[in-house]
PDB file of C-alpha atoms in Angstrom:
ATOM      1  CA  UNK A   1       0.000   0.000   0.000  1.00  0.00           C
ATOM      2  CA  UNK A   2       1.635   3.117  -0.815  1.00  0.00           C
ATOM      3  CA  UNK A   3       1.955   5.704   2.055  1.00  0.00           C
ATOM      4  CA  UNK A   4       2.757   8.981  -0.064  1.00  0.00           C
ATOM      5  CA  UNK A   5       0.445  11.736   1.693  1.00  0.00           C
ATOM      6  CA  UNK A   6      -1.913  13.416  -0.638  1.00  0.00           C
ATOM      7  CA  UNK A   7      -2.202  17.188  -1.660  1.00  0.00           C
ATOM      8  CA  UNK A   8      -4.389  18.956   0.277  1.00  0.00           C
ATOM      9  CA  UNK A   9      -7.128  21.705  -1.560  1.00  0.00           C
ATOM     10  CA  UNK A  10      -6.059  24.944  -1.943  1.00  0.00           C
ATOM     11  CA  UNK A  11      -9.463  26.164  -3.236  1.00  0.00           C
ATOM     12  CA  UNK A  12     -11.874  26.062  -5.754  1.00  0.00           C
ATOM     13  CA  UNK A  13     -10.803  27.422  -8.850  1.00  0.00           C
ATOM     14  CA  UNK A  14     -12.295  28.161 -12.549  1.00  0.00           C
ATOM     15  CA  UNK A  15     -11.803  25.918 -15.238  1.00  0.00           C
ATOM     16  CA  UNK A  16     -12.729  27.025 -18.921  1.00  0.00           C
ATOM     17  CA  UNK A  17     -13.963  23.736 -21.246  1.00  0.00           C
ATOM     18  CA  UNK A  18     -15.131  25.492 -24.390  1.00  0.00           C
ATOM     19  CA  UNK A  19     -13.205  28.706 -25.044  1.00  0.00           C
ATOM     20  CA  UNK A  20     -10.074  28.899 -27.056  1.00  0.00           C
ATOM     21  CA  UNK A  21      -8.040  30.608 -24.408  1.00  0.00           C
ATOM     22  CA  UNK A  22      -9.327  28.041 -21.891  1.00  0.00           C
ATOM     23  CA  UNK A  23      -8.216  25.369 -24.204  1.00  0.00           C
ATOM     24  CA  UNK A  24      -4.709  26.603 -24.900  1.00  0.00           C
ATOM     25  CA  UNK A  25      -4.530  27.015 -21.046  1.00  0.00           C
ATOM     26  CA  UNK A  26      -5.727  23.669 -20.539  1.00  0.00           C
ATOM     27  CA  UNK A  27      -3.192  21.753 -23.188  1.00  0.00           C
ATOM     28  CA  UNK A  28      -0.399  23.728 -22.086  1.00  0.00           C
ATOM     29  CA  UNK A  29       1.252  21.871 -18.890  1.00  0.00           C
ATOM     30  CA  UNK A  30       2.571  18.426 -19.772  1.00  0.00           C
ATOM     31  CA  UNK A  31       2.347  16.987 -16.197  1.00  0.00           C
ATOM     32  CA  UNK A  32      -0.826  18.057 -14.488  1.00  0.00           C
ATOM     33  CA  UNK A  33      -2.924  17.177 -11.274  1.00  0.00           C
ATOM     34  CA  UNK A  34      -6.536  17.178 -10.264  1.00  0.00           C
ATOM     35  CA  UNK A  35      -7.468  16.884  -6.963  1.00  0.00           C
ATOM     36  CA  UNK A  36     -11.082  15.665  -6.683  1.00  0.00           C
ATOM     37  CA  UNK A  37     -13.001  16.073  -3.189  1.00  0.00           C
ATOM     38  CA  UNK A  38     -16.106  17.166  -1.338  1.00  0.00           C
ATOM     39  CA  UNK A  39     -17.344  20.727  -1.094  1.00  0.00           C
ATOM     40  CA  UNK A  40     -16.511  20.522   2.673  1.00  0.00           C
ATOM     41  CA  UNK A  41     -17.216  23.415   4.724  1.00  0.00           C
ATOM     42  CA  UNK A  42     -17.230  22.072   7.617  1.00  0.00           C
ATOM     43  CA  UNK A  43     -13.934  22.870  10.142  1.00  0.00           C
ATOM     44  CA  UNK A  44     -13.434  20.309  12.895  1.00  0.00           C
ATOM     45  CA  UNK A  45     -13.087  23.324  15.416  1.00  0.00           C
ATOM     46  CA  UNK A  46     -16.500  25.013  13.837  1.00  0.00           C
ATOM     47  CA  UNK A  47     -18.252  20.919  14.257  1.00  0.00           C
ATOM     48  CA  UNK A  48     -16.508  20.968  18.194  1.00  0.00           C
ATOM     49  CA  UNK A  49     -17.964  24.770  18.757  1.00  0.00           C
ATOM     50  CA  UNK A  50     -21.710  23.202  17.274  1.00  0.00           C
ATOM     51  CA  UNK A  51     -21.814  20.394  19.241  1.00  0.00           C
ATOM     52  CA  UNK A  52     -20.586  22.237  22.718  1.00  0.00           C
ATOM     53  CA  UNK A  53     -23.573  24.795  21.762  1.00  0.00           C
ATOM     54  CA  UNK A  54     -26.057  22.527  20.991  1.00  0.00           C
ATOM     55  CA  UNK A  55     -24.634  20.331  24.642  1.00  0.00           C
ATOM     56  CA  UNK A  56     -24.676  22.729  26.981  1.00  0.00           C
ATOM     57  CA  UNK A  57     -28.710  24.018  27.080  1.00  0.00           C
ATOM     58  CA  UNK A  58     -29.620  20.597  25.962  1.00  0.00           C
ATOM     59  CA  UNK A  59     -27.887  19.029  29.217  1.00  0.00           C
ATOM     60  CA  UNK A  60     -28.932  22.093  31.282  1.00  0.00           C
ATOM     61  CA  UNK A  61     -32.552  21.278  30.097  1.00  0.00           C
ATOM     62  CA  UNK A  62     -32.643  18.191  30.817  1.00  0.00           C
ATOM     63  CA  UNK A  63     -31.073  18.760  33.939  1.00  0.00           C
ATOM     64  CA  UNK A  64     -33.804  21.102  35.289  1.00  0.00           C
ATOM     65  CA  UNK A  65     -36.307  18.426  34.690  1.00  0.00           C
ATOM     66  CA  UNK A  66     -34.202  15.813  36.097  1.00  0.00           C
ATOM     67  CA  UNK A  67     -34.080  17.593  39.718  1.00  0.00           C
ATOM     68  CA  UNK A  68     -38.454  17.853  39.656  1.00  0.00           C
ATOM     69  CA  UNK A  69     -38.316  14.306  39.289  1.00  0.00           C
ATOM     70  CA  UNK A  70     -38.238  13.559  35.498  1.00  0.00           C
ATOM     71  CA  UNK A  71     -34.971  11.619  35.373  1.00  0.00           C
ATOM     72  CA  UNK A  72     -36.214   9.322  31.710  1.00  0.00           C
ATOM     73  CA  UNK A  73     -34.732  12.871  29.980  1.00  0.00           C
ATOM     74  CA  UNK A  74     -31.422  12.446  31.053  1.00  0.00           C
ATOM     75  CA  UNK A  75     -30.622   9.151  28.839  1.00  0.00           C
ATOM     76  CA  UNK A  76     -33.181  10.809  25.755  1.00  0.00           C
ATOM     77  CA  UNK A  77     -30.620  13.538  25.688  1.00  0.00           C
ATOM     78  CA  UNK A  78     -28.129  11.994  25.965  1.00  0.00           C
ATOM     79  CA  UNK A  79     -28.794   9.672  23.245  1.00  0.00           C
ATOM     80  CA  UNK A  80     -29.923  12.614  20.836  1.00  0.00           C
ATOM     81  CA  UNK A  81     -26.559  14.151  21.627  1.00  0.00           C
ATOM     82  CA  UNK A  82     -24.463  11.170  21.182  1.00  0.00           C
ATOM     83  CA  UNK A  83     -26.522  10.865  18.017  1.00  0.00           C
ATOM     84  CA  UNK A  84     -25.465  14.133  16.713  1.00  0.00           C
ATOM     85  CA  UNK A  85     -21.802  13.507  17.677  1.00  0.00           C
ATOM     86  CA  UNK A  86     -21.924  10.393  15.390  1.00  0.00           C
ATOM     87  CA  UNK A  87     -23.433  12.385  12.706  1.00  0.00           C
ATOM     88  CA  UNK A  88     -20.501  15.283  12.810  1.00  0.00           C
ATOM     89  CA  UNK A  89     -17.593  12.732  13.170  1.00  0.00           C
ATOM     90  CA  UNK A  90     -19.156  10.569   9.762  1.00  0.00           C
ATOM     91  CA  UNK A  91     -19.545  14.314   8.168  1.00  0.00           C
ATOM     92  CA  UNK A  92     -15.774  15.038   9.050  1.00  0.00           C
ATOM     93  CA  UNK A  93     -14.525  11.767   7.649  1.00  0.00           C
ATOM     94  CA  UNK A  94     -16.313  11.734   4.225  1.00  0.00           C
ATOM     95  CA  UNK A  95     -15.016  15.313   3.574  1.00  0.00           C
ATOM     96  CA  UNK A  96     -11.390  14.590   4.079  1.00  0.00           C
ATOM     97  CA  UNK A  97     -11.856  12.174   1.021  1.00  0.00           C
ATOM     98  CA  UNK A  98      -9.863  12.854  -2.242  1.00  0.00           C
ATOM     99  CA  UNK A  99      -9.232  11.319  -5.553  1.00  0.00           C
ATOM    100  CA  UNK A 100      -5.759  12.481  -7.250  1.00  0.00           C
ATOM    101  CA  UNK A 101      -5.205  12.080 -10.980  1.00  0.00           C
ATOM    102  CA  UNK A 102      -1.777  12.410 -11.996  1.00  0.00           C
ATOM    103  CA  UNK A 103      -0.882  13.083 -15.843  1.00  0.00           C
ATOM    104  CA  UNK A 104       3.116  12.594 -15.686  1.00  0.00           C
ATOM    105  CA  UNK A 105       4.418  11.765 -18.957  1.00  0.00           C
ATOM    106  CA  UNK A 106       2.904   8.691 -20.814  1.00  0.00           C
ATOM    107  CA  UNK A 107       1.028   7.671 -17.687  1.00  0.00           C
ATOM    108  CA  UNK A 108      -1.991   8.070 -15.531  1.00  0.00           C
ATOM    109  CA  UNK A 109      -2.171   7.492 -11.967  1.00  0.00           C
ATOM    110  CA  UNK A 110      -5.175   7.461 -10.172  1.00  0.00           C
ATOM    111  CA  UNK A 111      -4.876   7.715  -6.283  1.00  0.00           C
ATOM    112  CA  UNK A 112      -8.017   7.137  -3.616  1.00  0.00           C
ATOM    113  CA  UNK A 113      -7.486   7.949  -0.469  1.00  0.00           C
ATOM    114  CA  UNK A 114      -8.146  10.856   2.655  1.00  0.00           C
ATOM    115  CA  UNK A 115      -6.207  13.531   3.787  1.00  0.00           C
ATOM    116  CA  UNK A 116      -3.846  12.701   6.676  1.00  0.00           C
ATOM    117  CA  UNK A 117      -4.239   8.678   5.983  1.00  0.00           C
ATOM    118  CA  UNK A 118      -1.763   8.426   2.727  1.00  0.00           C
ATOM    119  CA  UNK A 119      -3.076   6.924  -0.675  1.00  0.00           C
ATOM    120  CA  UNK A 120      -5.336   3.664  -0.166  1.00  0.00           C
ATOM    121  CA  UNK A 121      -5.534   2.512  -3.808  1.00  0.00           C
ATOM    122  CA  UNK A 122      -3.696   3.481  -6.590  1.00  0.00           C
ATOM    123  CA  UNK A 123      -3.811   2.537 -10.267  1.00  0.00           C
ATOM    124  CA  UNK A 124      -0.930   3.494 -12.896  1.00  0.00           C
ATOM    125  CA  UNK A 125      -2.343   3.095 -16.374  1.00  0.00           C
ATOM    126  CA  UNK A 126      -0.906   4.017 -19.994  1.00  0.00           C
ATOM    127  CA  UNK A 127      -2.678   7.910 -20.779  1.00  0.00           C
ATOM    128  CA  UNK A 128      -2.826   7.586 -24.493  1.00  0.00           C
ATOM    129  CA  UNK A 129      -4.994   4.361 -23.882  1.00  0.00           C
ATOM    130  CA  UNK A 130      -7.076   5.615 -21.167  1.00  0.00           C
ATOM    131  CA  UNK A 131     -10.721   6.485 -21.678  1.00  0.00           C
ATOM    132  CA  UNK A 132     -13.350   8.712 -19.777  1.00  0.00           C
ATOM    133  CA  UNK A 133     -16.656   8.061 -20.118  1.00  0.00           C
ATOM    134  CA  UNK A 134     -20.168   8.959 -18.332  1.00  0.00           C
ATOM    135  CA  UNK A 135     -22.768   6.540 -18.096  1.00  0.00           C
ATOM    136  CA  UNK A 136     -25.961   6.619 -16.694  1.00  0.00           C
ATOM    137  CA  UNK A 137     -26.823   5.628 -13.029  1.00  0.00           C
ATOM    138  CA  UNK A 138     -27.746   2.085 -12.074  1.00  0.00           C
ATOM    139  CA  UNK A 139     -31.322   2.940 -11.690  1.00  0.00           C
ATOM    140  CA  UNK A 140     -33.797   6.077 -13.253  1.00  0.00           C
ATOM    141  CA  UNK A 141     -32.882   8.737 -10.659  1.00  0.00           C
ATOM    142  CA  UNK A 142     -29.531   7.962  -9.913  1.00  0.00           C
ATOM    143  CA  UNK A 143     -26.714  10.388 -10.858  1.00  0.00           C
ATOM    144  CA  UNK A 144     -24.419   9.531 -13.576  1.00  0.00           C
ATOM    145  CA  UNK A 145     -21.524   7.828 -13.293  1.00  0.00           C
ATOM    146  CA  UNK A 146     -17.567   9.363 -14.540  1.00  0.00           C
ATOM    147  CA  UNK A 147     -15.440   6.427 -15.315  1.00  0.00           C
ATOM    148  CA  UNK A 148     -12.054   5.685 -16.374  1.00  0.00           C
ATOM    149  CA  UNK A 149     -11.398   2.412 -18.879  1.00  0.00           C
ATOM    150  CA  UNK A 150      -8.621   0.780 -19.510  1.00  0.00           C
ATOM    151  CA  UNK A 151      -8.147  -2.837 -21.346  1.00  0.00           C
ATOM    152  CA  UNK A 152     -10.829  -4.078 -20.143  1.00  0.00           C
ATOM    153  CA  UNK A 153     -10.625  -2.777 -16.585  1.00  0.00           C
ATOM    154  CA  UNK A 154     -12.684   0.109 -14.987  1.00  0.00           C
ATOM    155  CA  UNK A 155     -13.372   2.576 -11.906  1.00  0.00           C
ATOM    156  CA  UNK A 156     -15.420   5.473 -11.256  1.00  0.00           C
ATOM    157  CA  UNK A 157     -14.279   8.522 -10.510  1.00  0.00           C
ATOM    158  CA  UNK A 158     -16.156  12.112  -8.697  1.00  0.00           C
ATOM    159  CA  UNK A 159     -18.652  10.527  -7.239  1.00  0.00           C
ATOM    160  CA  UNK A 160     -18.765  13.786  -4.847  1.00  0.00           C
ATOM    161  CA  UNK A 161     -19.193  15.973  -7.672  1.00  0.00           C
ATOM    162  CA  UNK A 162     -22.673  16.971  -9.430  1.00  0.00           C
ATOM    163  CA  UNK A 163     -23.657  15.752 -12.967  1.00  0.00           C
ATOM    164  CA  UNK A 164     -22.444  18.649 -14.685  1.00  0.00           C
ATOM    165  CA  UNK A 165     -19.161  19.238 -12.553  1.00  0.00           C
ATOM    166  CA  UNK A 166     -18.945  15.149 -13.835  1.00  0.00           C
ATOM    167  CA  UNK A 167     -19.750  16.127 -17.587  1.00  0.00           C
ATOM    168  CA  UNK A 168     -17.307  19.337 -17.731  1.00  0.00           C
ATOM    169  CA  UNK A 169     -14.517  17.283 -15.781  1.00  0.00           C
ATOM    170  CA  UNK A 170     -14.822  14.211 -18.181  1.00  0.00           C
ATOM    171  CA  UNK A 171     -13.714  16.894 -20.947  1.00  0.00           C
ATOM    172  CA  UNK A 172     -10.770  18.031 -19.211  1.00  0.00           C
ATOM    173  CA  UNK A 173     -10.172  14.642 -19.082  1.00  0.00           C
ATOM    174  CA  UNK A 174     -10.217  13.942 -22.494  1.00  0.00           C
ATOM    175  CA  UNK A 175      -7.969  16.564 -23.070  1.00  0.00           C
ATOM    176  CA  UNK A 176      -5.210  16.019 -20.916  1.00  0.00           C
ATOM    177  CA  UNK A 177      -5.250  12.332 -22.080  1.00  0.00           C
ATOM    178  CA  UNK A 178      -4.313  13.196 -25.835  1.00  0.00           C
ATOM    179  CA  UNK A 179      -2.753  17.065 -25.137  1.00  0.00           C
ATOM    180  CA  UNK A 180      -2.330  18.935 -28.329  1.00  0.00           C
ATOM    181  CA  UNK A 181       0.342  21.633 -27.426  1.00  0.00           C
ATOM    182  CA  UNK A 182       0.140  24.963 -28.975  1.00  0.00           C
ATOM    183  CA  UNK A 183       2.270  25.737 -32.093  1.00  0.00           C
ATOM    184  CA  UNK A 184       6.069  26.641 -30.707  1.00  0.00           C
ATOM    185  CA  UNK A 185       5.577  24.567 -27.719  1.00  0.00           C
ATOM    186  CA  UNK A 186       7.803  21.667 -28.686  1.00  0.00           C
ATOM    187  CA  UNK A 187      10.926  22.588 -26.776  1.00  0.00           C
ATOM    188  CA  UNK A 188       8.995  22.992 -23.759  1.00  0.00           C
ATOM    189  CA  UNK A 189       7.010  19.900 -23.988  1.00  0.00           C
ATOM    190  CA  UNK A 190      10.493  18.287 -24.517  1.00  0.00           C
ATOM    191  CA  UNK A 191      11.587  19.827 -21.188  1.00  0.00           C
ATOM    192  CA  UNK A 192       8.850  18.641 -18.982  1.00  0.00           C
ATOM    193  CA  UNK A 193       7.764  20.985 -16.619  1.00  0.00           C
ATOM    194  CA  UNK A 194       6.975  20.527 -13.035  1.00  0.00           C
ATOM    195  CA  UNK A 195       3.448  19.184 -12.381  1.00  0.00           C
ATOM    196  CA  UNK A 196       0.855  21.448 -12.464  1.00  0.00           C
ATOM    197  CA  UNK A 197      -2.060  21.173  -9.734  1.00  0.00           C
ATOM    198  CA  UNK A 198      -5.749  21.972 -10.160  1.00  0.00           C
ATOM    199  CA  UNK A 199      -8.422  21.473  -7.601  1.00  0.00           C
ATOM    200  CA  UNK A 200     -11.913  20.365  -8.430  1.00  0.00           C
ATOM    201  CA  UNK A 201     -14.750  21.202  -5.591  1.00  0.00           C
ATOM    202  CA  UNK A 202     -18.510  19.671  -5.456  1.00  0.00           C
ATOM    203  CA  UNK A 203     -21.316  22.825  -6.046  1.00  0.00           C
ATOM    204  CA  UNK A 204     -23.058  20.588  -3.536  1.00  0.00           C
TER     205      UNK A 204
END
């Protein structure tokens, strides 16, 4: 299992699909990385201040009642409180998820993991053979699905994102998997710059 930590979000930023400027900007860095994760908003300090506010009048309240007699409240509150707890910690978790796609040459690596646990899978496949395609969800309502194929072999990427962040990051996809670079750019494509880094948020 490789341990290499991954890069952290710096930010959403604005990516340009159509335009001719946006393309040119797109094709020109050789080695490039997305950074795919949850639009999370949520601090672990600003989930610790929540659940201390939400604690302290719930446990006063149900102390009050508990001293006239109505002890039952003090295991109801605490149970909504632990459930809330739960519900912050799971919240926490899923947004320190991240999918890293490195375009390094003639390869693709595709890293799973979460921030501050390392890389849990990884996948190094051949980038001029790589496709990305969108297919629709298992059932009627269910969102589409981004996926990368490879002889035979498959996995889904941004399932955080929406259906159009999906559609508009399978064409930067496409692009960075056969790059045209702009007319002059030979010598620097020969060079190979130092990876690039882009960072793709969920609208959700």
């Amino acid at each position: 299992m490789l341990k290499s930590p991954l890069r952290p979000l710096r930010g959403p930023i604005a990516l340009h699909y159509n335009s001719a400027a946006g393309r040119r900007r797109m094709t020109a860095p050789v080695n490039t990385r997305l950074v795919i994760g949850p639009n999370a908003s949520l601090t672990p300090r600003q989930a610790a201040g929540f659940m201390a506010l939400v604690s302290v009048p719930g446990l006063g309240i149900a102390g009050v009642f508990a001293a006239q007699g109505f002890w039952p409240i003090f295991p109801f509150a605490g149970l909504e409180l632990s459930a809330l707890g739960a519900a912050l910690w799971v919240s926490l978790r899923r947004n320190r998820y991240r999918e890293v796609l490195s375009f390094e040459g003639g390869q693709l690596a595709v890293e799973f993991g979460s921030l501050g646990s390392g890389v849990g899978r990884r996948l190094v496949w051949p980038r001029t053979w790589t496709r990305a395609v969108l297919e629709p969800g298992r059932r009627r309502n269910d969102p589409q699905r981004l996926l990368l194929m490879y002889a035979g072999r498959r996995v889904e990427i941004g399932r955080c994102l929406t259906d159009d962040e999906r559609a508009a990051l399978r064409e930067r996809i496409k692009e960075l998997l056969r790059p045209v670079a702009p007319e002059g750019a030979a010598a620097a494509v020969g060079r190979g710059p130092e990876p690039s880094t882009q960072d793709l948020c969920s609208g959700e």
